[in-house]
Amino acid sequence: MSFTHRSIATVTFPYFPLNPPTPKTPNFTPLRSFNNNNNKTLISVNPKSSFRIRASAASDNSQPPWWANLLPAQALGSDKVLRLISGATASPIGQYVSEPVTFLHSLDPRVKLVWLLALVVLPARSHIILRFGLVVYLAILSIWVLPRHAWMDQLGRVSLISGLLFIMLGLGADGAPALVQLRTPPPAITGLSNLPASLAGYSYLIFKLGPIQFTRKGLSVASTAACLTFTVFQSASLCLTTTTPEELAFALRWFMLPLTNLGVPVAEVILTLMLSLRFISLVFDEVRNVALGIVSRRIDWQQLTMVETIDVFFAYFRRIFKNIFSHAEQISQAMIARGFRGDCNTHKMYLLSDPSIGIADVVSLLCLAGIIGAAVWSDFLI
Amino acid sequence: MWQLECHKMIYPSKLIHASKPFVPPVHSIPLTRTNVTEEISIEGCNLSFSVATKQGKTIPILKDCSLRIPSGQFWMLLGPNGCGKSTLLKILAGLLNPTNGTVYVKRPRSFVFQNPDHQVVMPTVEADVAFGLGKFNLTRDEVKSRVSKAANAVSMSKYLQRSVQTLSGGQKQRVAIAGALAEACKVLLLDELTTFLDESDQVGVIKAVRNSLDSSGEVTALWVTHRLEELEYADGAVYMENGRVVMHGDAASIMDFIKTRQSAYIKEINS
């Protein structure tokens, strides 16, 4: 049998000491050295020489094999990742969209919070059909209410997460071999005849593909987790998109106010909520701006070794955290300058929104009651 | 010649003890729009400020600065980058303690930061303008009225429900100013508000401050800048260099002084 060795031109290694090649490493050939002066970056990187490795010197000069092209030119596609971040939309997740004004905008925020709570509980406690029904309902509502770019962004993200969860849990819930799990002794041991097959066509195993099996248990676990994830994220996004932070704070304070008698620091919770909603956008800005700063320096990623690329990313995250902490410090200074002295009870939070219960709210609550009723009875009816 | 007389018309209980004797600034120009008997809103005497490095060295930032600003006027604090303008303003706002010298600033006072993202602390315009009012015991209607008036003064009444994130730099800056105006403060300390703004926003913001001062009559503003063209909106100015107050007086005199310096510098380069 004869083998043909071909060159692979894409694998790079971190820096090795600049000693001349010893007889023990005859195949390592330094092809180029990294010039520090010509590669200035925003974040200081210590460029080092890199080596290109070849599998073996081939006698023929033919093209590399097809699979060599499949190897990633850069380990992380760093440039693409940073460009993606820097070019991301300026509107962060869950930002209030004031226009177009829909019926969801006019709903009382307290009603929206009740809906939110219901949508967190219902998927976990209802029949599978109702779970998927809620997902479809939320998706349709989002498409109907939100502008195209907003719902595409939201639904795409949430569907991806939920889909991944569904696949992983569906196939993984009963992934262990049946022999390990089986508690009933097999018929060969007991001497009894095997259990008869269900006359109604019931089968615990839904489908099996080699070692992968999708069972009813997997379906139940996966649908619960995926639907719950979808409803939690999407209902929260929908609520944040159609409710101003002030209205949300107002509703939360309205529900929490009785808890002040029990010593719950409601004022602190509300202030923290408002500050968090302000800070979300600042964090998104920082992540995008620092990425933009790196992209604008036109780093030649092809010249960097894996370690150097990781170094750039570490510096990127370090810079984000540094900037965020700096922002936090400046905002705390601004709060002091504006008269806040750390006591939420003496520094009042004026929430000027003045929502009131209207017909739309009553109809909405009736719909919610209907859905809760359906969830309760679904186990008996279906 | 108008002389600064420290400790005149100020309240001794509100002064920080001065360890150095008062030294008059290098130049002082007679004030045409004020007289000595006028009430003073901002006064700093022999202010020094220094920071210590990790190596234990002391770096002076402000050296013996003195200034005095009458009530109801719009003054500017000018000087090149790094001359100590913002530091002096932070000392006047009470955010920094001077190493030496005395400070008197009429209360209530408001400080507006250079970067509006550092000043605006709430997620919506309305909530942010109302934030500073939390320290007062006001009714809901009073708060609404103050917020509305302040937003009107800076032409932001249409944006009350808007998320701060969706505003431009100039609009955020106006929100920050509205927050200060809503508090009905006697003194506005404004730190390079136009740094991040384009020309139209720059003029819009400075006019908003000027208008609010003219309408109230008793509000005093000290505006830090290094843009000479903004001087035309000011009643008076203080010029700083290398941590020292080099000159103070009416806006026209300061403008002449700086222009003379500039032409002398250009001549020196060309010769």
PDB file of C-alpha atoms in Angstrom, chain A residues 179 182 184-196:
ATOM      1  CA  LEU A 179     -31.135  -2.020  29.711  1.00  0.00           C
ATOM      2  CA  LEU A 182     -35.300  -1.139  32.854  1.00  0.00           C
ATOM      3  CA  THR A 184     -38.939  -4.882  35.263  1.00  0.00           C
ATOM      4  CA  PRO A 185     -37.057  -8.158  34.772  1.00  0.00           C
ATOM      5  CA  PRO A 186     -37.086  -9.270  31.135  1.00  0.00           C
ATOM      6  CA  PRO A 187     -39.504 -12.117  30.181  1.00  0.00           C
ATOM      7  CA  ALA A 188     -36.553 -14.492  29.693  1.00  0.00           C
ATOM      8  CA  ILE A 189     -35.892 -14.368  33.453  1.00  0.00           C
ATOM      9  CA  THR A 190     -39.438 -14.438  34.766  1.00  0.00           C
ATOM     10  CA  GLY A 191     -40.613 -17.078  32.340  1.00  0.00           C
ATOM     11  CA  LEU A 192     -43.800 -15.140  31.721  1.00  0.00           C
ATOM     12  CA  SER A 193     -45.005 -14.108  28.323  1.00  0.00           C
ATOM     13  CA  ASN A 194     -44.180 -10.587  27.151  1.00  0.00           C
ATOM     14  CA  LEU A 195     -46.593  -7.734  27.754  1.00  0.00           C
ATOM     15  CA  PRO A 196     -49.106  -7.496  24.916  1.00  0.00           C
TER      16      PRO A 196
END
